[in-house]
Amino acid sequence: MRVSAQDGCNDKSFHIRGTITDGTPTMIQANGLSKQYNGLNALDNISFSCEKGQICGIIGHNGAGKTTLLKIIAGLIRPTSGTILVNGHDIVADPMAAKNSLGYLPEESRLYDTMTVHDYLTFFGQLYGLSKETISGRESQLLAALELNPDGKKIGNFSKGMRRKVAIARSLIHDPSFLVYDEPTSGLDPMTSRFIIEYIKELRSRDKTMVLSAHNLFQIEEICDCIMILKRGQMIAMGSIQELRDRFGTLTYTIYFTIPDPGPVAAIASVNRDAGMFHTIAADIPEMNAITSVISAHEGRVERIESHYPTLEEMLFKIGS
Ligand code: ATP
């Protein structure tokens, strides 16, 4: 069963969600996660769940705790307190079982530069106990899907985009059902970045579950079913983009109009002119009605009205660092 963005996650309780109706465990159940580094609360009492088949985005300003949370989910660091089940397995008590179904992409692709891609993927595939035949089949599929043609070259000769693709291939070599990606498109050119976003969407269509962080909030808006906002280690909210808009944003209206003299409109709102047309922003419907009445009363004409939802970037700005 897949849970839709509307009911799949929210911040009503911040508590674990248990199992979904067909008995399939949720992919992540985190309860009361905290992490301290030398007295600094990098994460403070974070509880959430992520359902199978969802992409869950973690956003927040620098130092908010995104990488710390992703590393805990991936079993790379232990929480100071709290528990986390990944695919039903406690990542601290039973890391091997959890990690078999988990692929991790770190923020920076630290690869073995003297290896070829083939040797590199074989090395990691064997760590997961895969046969050479299985690894070879997966390698061919992944290189084709990622449009990567290494041509027998050593990884050290690769561009940044190619290195990121190799790191993604490594995260998928054991065909995990759950992926933890830290800034998957960070530092990449727009073309490669777009390619990776499309590839992530394809992974979701193959029922992979993913938790990722990104500073590019447009990408998070585009691909995530569920978004967690972290601020200085605290979870401010978690929900679909619509739920976050309901909570942190308001719809605004841009009115485009023509008028012989914009003065009366400028007396009640800020007016700008662009491409031969005036425009102004109304914060709500009553303000919009007031402005359009003034336009009509002064021989003006409303050409069009556009509604504008706040972007994640605008919401994050409002929440502050
Ligand atoms: P960014 O967007 O800059 O990557 P982030 O949201 O991923 O930041 P984290 O890297 O998780 O944030 O860091 C959260 C806080 O914990 C920061 O104040 C950071 O300085 C601190 N921190 C992270 N790792 C360590 C560590 N190993 N030792 C001490 N402090 C750490």
Short mmCIF file of C-alpha atoms and ligand atoms in Angstrom, two decimals:
data_model
loop_
_atom_site.label_atom_id
_atom_site.label_comp_id
_atom_site.label_asym_id
_atom_site.label_seq_id
_atom_site.Cartn_x
_atom_site.Cartn_y
_atom_site.Cartn_z
CA MET A 1 0.00 0.00 0.00
CA ARG A 2 1.23 3.47 -0.79
CA VAL A 3 0.13 6.37 1.34
CA SER A 4 -0.59 9.60 -0.47
CA ALA A 5 1.17 12.87 0.21
CA GLN A 6 -1.97 14.17 1.89
CA ASP A 7 -2.20 11.46 4.50
CA GLY A 8 1.31 10.04 4.31
CA CYS A 9 3.00 12.34 6.75
CA ASN A 10 2.19 15.23 8.94
CA ASP A 11 3.31 16.90 12.08
CA LYS A 12 0.09 16.52 14.05
CA SER A 13 1.71 14.35 16.68
CA PHE A 14 5.33 13.92 15.60
CA HIS A 15 4.89 10.37 16.84
CA ILE A 16 5.61 7.08 15.17
CA ARG A 17 2.82 5.86 12.96
CA GLY A 18 2.94 2.12 13.53
CA THR A 19 2.14 -0.18 10.63
CA ILE A 20 -0.05 0.62 7.65
CA THR A 21 -3.20 -1.29 6.91
CA ASP A 22 -1.83 -4.17 4.80
CA GLY A 23 0.63 -5.07 7.55
CA THR A 24 3.69 -3.70 5.73
CA PRO A 25 5.92 -1.94 8.22
CA THR A 26 6.66 1.71 7.64
CA MET A 27 10.14 2.17 6.21
CA ILE A 28 11.36 4.39 9.03
CA GLN A 29 10.05 4.75 12.54
CA ALA A 30 12.11 7.18 14.56
CA ASN A 31 11.24 7.95 18.12
CA GLY A 32 12.85 10.63 20.28
CA LEU A 33 16.15 10.83 18.40
CA SER A 34 18.69 13.16 19.95
CA LYS A 35 22.36 13.65 19.16
CA GLN A 36 24.82 15.67 21.17
CA TYR A 37 28.33 16.58 20.10
CA ASN A 38 30.35 17.80 23.10
CA GLY A 39 27.29 19.36 24.69
CA LEU A 40 25.87 20.75 21.42
CA ASN A 41 22.35 19.53 20.65
CA ALA A 42 22.70 18.70 16.97
CA LEU A 43 19.34 16.87 17.09
CA ASP A 44 16.73 17.24 19.78
CA ASN A 45 13.97 14.67 20.30
CA ILE A 46 13.06 13.98 16.67
CA SER A 47 10.19 11.53 16.02
CA PHE A 48 8.80 10.79 12.61
CA SER A 49 7.91 8.04 10.23
CA CYS A 50 8.32 7.53 6.52
CA GLU A 51 6.08 5.18 4.59
CA LYS A 52 7.17 2.75 1.92
CA GLY A 53 7.37 4.28 -1.57
CA GLN A 54 7.66 7.86 -0.34
CA ILE A 55 10.37 10.42 -0.91
CA CYS A 56 10.91 12.37 2.27
CA GLY A 57 12.98 15.57 2.09
CA ILE A 58 14.86 17.11 4.99
CA ILE A 59 15.49 20.82 4.75
CA GLY A 60 16.96 23.47 7.00
CA HIS A 61 19.67 26.08 7.08
CA ASN A 62 23.36 25.19 7.44
CA GLY A 63 24.01 23.35 10.69
CA ALA A 64 20.32 22.50 11.20
CA GLY A 65 21.18 18.81 11.68
CA LYS A 66 20.29 17.31 8.28
CA THR A 67 23.49 15.32 7.75
CA THR A 68 23.47 14.17 11.37
CA LEU A 69 19.94 12.82 10.98
CA LEU A 70 20.75 11.12 7.66
CA LYS A 71 23.85 9.50 9.14
CA ILE A 72 21.81 8.17 12.07
CA ILE A 73 19.17 6.79 9.67
CA ALA A 74 21.95 5.13 7.64
CA GLY A 75 23.50 3.63 10.78
CA LEU A 76 26.78 5.54 10.42
CA ILE A 77 26.52 7.29 13.77
CA ARG A 78 24.58 6.38 16.87
CA PRO A 79 21.99 8.67 18.39
CA THR A 80 22.73 9.83 21.93
CA SER A 81 19.20 8.73 22.77
CA GLY A 82 16.10 7.54 20.99
CA THR A 83 15.39 4.64 18.67
CA ILE A 84 15.09 4.15 14.96
CA LEU A 85 13.71 1.20 13.03
CA VAL A 86 14.65 0.91 9.36
CA ASN A 87 12.49 -1.54 7.46
CA GLY A 88 11.52 -3.04 10.81
CA HIS A 89 15.11 -3.46 12.06
CA ASP A 90 16.70 -1.44 14.83
CA ILE A 91 19.63 0.25 13.10
CA VAL A 92 21.66 0.36 16.33
CA ALA A 93 20.88 -3.10 17.73
CA ASP A 94 20.76 -4.96 14.41
CA PRO A 95 22.68 -2.84 11.88
CA MET A 96 23.50 -5.63 9.41
CA ALA A 97 19.85 -6.53 8.84
CA ALA A 98 18.90 -2.88 8.36
CA LYS A 99 21.86 -2.08 6.10
CA ASN A 100 21.15 -4.94 3.71
CA SER A 101 18.14 -3.03 2.44
CA LEU A 102 19.71 0.42 2.65
CA GLY A 103 21.79 2.44 0.18
CA TYR A 104 23.61 5.57 1.33
CA LEU A 105 24.92 8.46 -0.73
CA PRO A 106 27.14 10.79 1.33
CA GLU A 107 27.27 14.53 0.81
CA GLU A 108 30.65 14.23 -0.87
CA SER A 109 31.50 11.43 -3.24
CA ARG A 110 34.70 10.09 -1.74
CA LEU A 111 35.62 7.31 -4.17
CA TYR A 112 38.67 5.14 -4.76
CA ASP A 113 40.37 7.14 -7.48
CA THR A 114 42.80 4.43 -8.57
CA MET A 115 40.01 1.92 -9.29
CA THR A 116 37.96 1.51 -12.44
CA VAL A 117 34.18 1.69 -12.05
CA HIS A 118 33.98 -2.04 -12.68
CA ASP A 119 36.48 -2.83 -9.90
CA TYR A 120 34.83 -0.34 -7.59
CA LEU A 121 31.31 -1.71 -8.01
CA THR A 122 32.61 -5.28 -7.81
CA PHE A 123 34.39 -4.48 -4.56
CA PHE A 124 31.23 -3.06 -2.97
CA GLY A 125 28.99 -5.75 -4.45
CA GLN A 126 31.18 -8.41 -2.89
CA LEU A 127 30.97 -6.67 0.47
CA TYR A 128 27.24 -7.32 0.22
CA GLY A 129 27.91 -10.97 -0.60
CA LEU A 130 26.77 -10.76 -4.23
CA SER A 131 28.09 -13.14 -6.87
CA LYS A 132 30.23 -11.79 -9.73
CA GLU A 133 27.41 -12.59 -12.18
CA THR A 134 24.87 -10.62 -10.17
CA ILE A 135 27.26 -7.70 -9.81
CA SER A 136 28.04 -7.71 -13.51
CA GLY A 137 24.32 -7.69 -14.42
CA ARG A 138 23.57 -4.86 -11.99
CA GLU A 139 26.60 -2.90 -13.15
CA SER A 140 25.41 -3.02 -16.78
CA GLN A 141 21.89 -1.96 -15.79
CA LEU A 142 23.11 0.89 -13.60
CA LEU A 143 25.64 2.25 -16.09
CA ALA A 144 22.95 2.26 -18.79
CA ALA A 145 20.32 3.87 -16.56
CA LEU A 146 22.77 6.51 -15.35
CA GLU A 147 24.13 7.09 -18.89
CA LEU A 148 27.62 6.48 -17.60
CA ASN A 149 30.26 5.28 -20.01
CA PRO A 150 33.45 4.87 -17.97
CA ASP A 151 35.40 3.34 -20.86
CA GLY A 152 37.73 1.47 -18.52
CA LYS A 153 39.13 4.72 -17.09
CA LYS A 154 40.16 5.13 -13.47
CA ILE A 155 37.67 7.03 -11.30
CA GLY A 156 40.28 9.70 -10.53
CA ASN A 157 39.93 10.92 -14.13
CA PHE A 158 36.19 11.49 -13.90
CA SER A 159 34.29 14.79 -13.84
CA LYS A 160 32.29 15.75 -10.74
CA GLY A 161 29.02 14.68 -12.41
CA MET A 162 30.45 11.28 -13.37
CA ARG A 163 31.77 10.76 -9.86
CA ARG A 164 28.32 11.50 -8.44
CA LYS A 165 26.80 8.96 -10.80
CA VAL A 166 29.37 6.36 -9.71
CA ALA A 167 28.49 7.06 -6.07
CA ILE A 168 24.80 6.63 -6.92
CA ALA A 169 25.57 3.35 -8.71
CA ARG A 170 27.44 2.18 -5.61
CA SER A 171 24.45 3.02 -3.42
CA LEU A 172 22.28 0.82 -5.64
CA ILE A 173 24.56 -2.14 -6.38
CA HIS A 174 22.85 -4.38 -3.80
CA ASP A 175 19.39 -3.29 -5.03
CA PRO A 176 18.28 -1.79 -1.70
CA SER A 177 14.65 -0.86 -1.18
CA PHE A 178 15.55 2.17 0.90
CA LEU A 179 17.89 5.03 -0.01
CA VAL A 180 19.41 7.76 2.12
CA TYR A 181 20.82 10.53 -0.10
CA ASP A 182 22.64 13.55 1.32
CA GLU A 183 22.54 16.46 -1.14
CA PRO A 184 22.42 14.25 -4.24
CA THR A 185 22.82 17.15 -6.71
CA SER A 186 25.13 19.38 -4.71
CA GLY A 187 27.74 21.16 -6.85
CA LEU A 188 26.56 19.65 -10.13
CA ASP A 189 25.83 21.56 -13.33
CA PRO A 190 22.14 22.09 -14.15
CA MET A 191 22.02 19.34 -16.80
CA THR A 192 23.51 16.64 -14.55
CA SER A 193 21.46 17.89 -11.65
CA ARG A 194 18.27 17.56 -13.70
CA PHE A 195 19.32 14.09 -14.85
CA ILE A 196 19.75 12.93 -11.26
CA ILE A 197 16.41 14.39 -10.19
CA GLU A 198 14.72 12.52 -13.04
CA TYR A 199 16.57 9.36 -12.04
CA ILE A 200 15.39 9.76 -8.43
CA LYS A 201 11.82 10.01 -9.73
CA GLU A 202 12.38 6.81 -11.69
CA LEU A 203 13.66 5.08 -8.53
CA ARG A 204 10.47 6.08 -6.76
CA SER A 205 8.40 4.65 -9.63
CA ARG A 206 10.21 1.38 -8.91
CA ASP A 207 8.91 1.58 -5.33
CA LYS A 208 12.15 2.65 -3.68
CA THR A 209 11.71 4.67 -0.53
CA MET A 210 14.02 7.60 -0.06
CA VAL A 211 15.06 10.15 2.52
CA LEU A 212 17.15 12.97 1.13
CA SER A 213 18.40 16.42 1.94
CA ALA A 214 18.96 19.26 -0.50
CA HIS A 215 19.66 22.95 -0.38
CA ASN A 216 17.92 23.35 -3.73
CA LEU A 217 14.40 23.74 -2.39
CA PHE A 218 12.78 23.75 -5.83
CA GLN A 219 13.97 20.19 -6.25
CA ILE A 220 12.58 19.21 -2.86
CA GLU A 221 9.24 20.76 -3.78
CA GLU A 222 9.26 18.90 -7.07
CA ILE A 223 10.05 15.40 -5.90
CA CYS A 224 9.18 15.00 -2.22
CA ASP A 225 5.92 13.58 -0.90
CA CYS A 226 6.83 14.66 2.55
CA ILE A 227 9.13 17.40 3.87
CA MET A 228 10.72 17.81 7.29
CA ILE A 229 11.91 21.25 8.36
CA LEU A 230 14.79 21.23 10.83
CA LYS A 231 15.93 24.29 12.71
CA ARG A 232 18.93 24.08 15.05
CA GLY A 233 18.30 20.39 15.67
CA GLN A 234 14.56 20.71 16.26
CA MET A 235 11.86 19.46 13.94
CA ILE A 236 9.72 22.52 13.23
CA ALA A 237 7.26 20.68 11.01
CA MET A 238 6.76 17.69 8.78
CA GLY A 239 4.16 17.33 6.07
CA SER A 240 3.35 17.53 2.39
CA ILE A 241 4.13 20.80 0.63
CA GLN A 242 0.44 21.67 0.85
CA GLU A 243 0.37 21.03 4.59
CA LEU A 244 3.44 23.21 5.07
CA ARG A 245 1.85 25.98 2.98
CA ASP A 246 -1.29 25.78 5.08
CA ARG A 247 0.83 26.19 8.18
CA PHE A 248 3.56 28.62 7.15
CA GLY A 249 2.43 30.34 4.01
CA THR A 250 -0.39 32.38 2.62
CA LEU A 251 -1.67 32.66 -0.90
CA THR A 252 -1.06 36.08 -2.44
CA TYR A 253 -2.61 37.61 -5.56
CA THR A 254 -0.83 39.63 -8.22
CA ILE A 255 -3.19 41.99 -10.04
CA TYR A 256 -2.13 43.15 -13.52
CA PHE A 257 -3.97 46.24 -14.71
CA THR A 258 -4.01 49.26 -17.01
CA ILE A 259 -5.15 52.69 -15.84
CA PRO A 260 -4.71 56.30 -17.04
CA ASP A 261 -3.39 57.40 -13.62
CA PRO A 262 -2.11 54.75 -11.14
CA GLY A 263 -2.07 57.30 -8.27
CA PRO A 264 -5.30 56.17 -6.52
CA VAL A 265 -4.11 52.53 -6.53
CA ALA A 266 -0.64 53.57 -5.34
CA ALA A 267 -2.35 55.32 -2.43
CA ILE A 268 -3.48 51.94 -1.02
CA ALA A 269 -0.90 49.47 -2.41
CA SER A 270 2.60 49.31 -3.82
CA VAL A 271 2.40 49.57 -7.63
CA ASN A 272 5.05 48.50 -10.15
CA ARG A 273 5.16 48.82 -13.91
CA ASP A 274 6.44 46.17 -16.26
CA ALA A 275 6.04 45.67 -20.03
CA GLY A 276 3.48 48.47 -20.32
CA MET A 277 1.27 47.13 -17.55
CA PHE A 278 0.92 47.98 -13.87
CA HIS A 279 0.89 45.30 -11.23
CA THR A 280 0.40 45.08 -7.49
CA ILE A 281 0.20 42.31 -4.89
CA ALA A 282 -2.78 41.74 -2.61
CA ALA A 283 -2.23 39.75 0.58
CA ASP A 284 -5.77 38.32 0.67
CA ILE A 285 -9.15 38.37 -1.06
CA PRO A 286 -10.57 41.47 0.74
CA GLU A 287 -7.43 43.43 -0.22
CA MET A 288 -7.74 42.15 -3.77
CA ASN A 289 -11.38 43.30 -3.91
CA ALA A 290 -10.46 46.72 -2.52
CA ILE A 291 -7.72 47.22 -5.12
CA THR A 292 -9.82 46.05 -8.09
CA SER A 293 -12.65 48.40 -6.96
CA VAL A 294 -10.27 51.37 -7.00
CA ILE A 295 -9.00 50.34 -10.46
CA SER A 296 -12.56 50.19 -11.85
CA ALA A 297 -13.54 53.48 -10.17
CA HIS A 298 -10.68 55.30 -11.96
CA GLU A 299 -11.28 54.11 -15.51
CA GLY A 300 -8.79 51.28 -15.16
CA ARG A 301 -9.08 47.71 -16.31
CA VAL A 302 -7.96 44.52 -14.56
CA GLU A 303 -6.13 42.48 -17.22
CA ARG A 304 -5.49 39.36 -15.14
CA ILE A 305 -4.99 38.13 -11.60
CA GLU A 306 -2.44 35.46 -10.71
CA SER A 307 -2.46 33.59 -7.41
CA HIS A 308 0.92 32.75 -5.93
CA TYR A 309 1.66 30.00 -3.44
CA PRO A 310 4.70 30.57 -1.27
CA THR A 311 7.72 28.51 -2.23
CA LEU A 312 9.58 26.37 0.28
CA GLU A 313 12.34 28.94 0.05
CA GLU A 314 9.97 31.72 1.12
CA MET A 315 8.64 29.57 3.95
CA LEU A 316 12.13 28.68 5.19
CA PHE A 317 13.10 32.33 5.06
CA LYS A 318 10.05 33.17 7.17
CA ILE A 319 10.87 30.44 9.72
CA GLY A 320 14.39 31.85 10.08
CA SER A 321 17.70 30.22 10.90
P1 ATP B 1 24.86 21.73 6.27
O1 ATP B 1 23.62 22.17 5.55
O2 ATP B 1 25.83 22.85 6.46
O3 ATP B 1 25.50 20.49 5.68
P2 ATP B 1 23.51 20.21 8.34
O4 ATP B 1 22.10 20.67 8.47
O5 ATP B 1 23.75 18.96 7.57
O6 ATP B 1 24.42 21.38 7.79
P3 ATP B 1 24.97 18.91 10.46
O7 ATP B 1 26.18 18.69 9.61
O8 ATP B 1 24.15 17.75 10.80
O9 ATP B 1 24.05 20.06 9.83
O10 ATP B 1 25.47 19.62 11.80
C1 ATP B 1 24.57 19.96 12.85
C2 ATP B 1 25.39 20.60 13.95
O11 ATP B 1 26.25 19.63 14.54
C3 ATP B 1 26.28 21.74 13.49
O12 ATP B 1 26.32 22.72 14.50
C4 ATP B 1 27.63 21.07 13.34
O13 ATP B 1 28.67 22.00 13.52
C5 ATP B 1 27.60 20.03 14.45
N1 ATP B 1 28.40 18.84 14.12
C6 ATP B 1 28.18 18.00 13.09
N2 ATP B 1 29.06 16.98 13.12
C7 ATP B 1 29.85 17.18 14.21
C8 ATP B 1 30.94 16.46 14.80
N3 ATP B 1 31.39 15.32 14.26
N4 ATP B 1 31.49 16.96 15.91
C9 ATP B 1 31.03 18.10 16.49
N5 ATP B 1 30.00 18.83 15.98
C10 ATP B 1 29.41 18.39 14.87
#
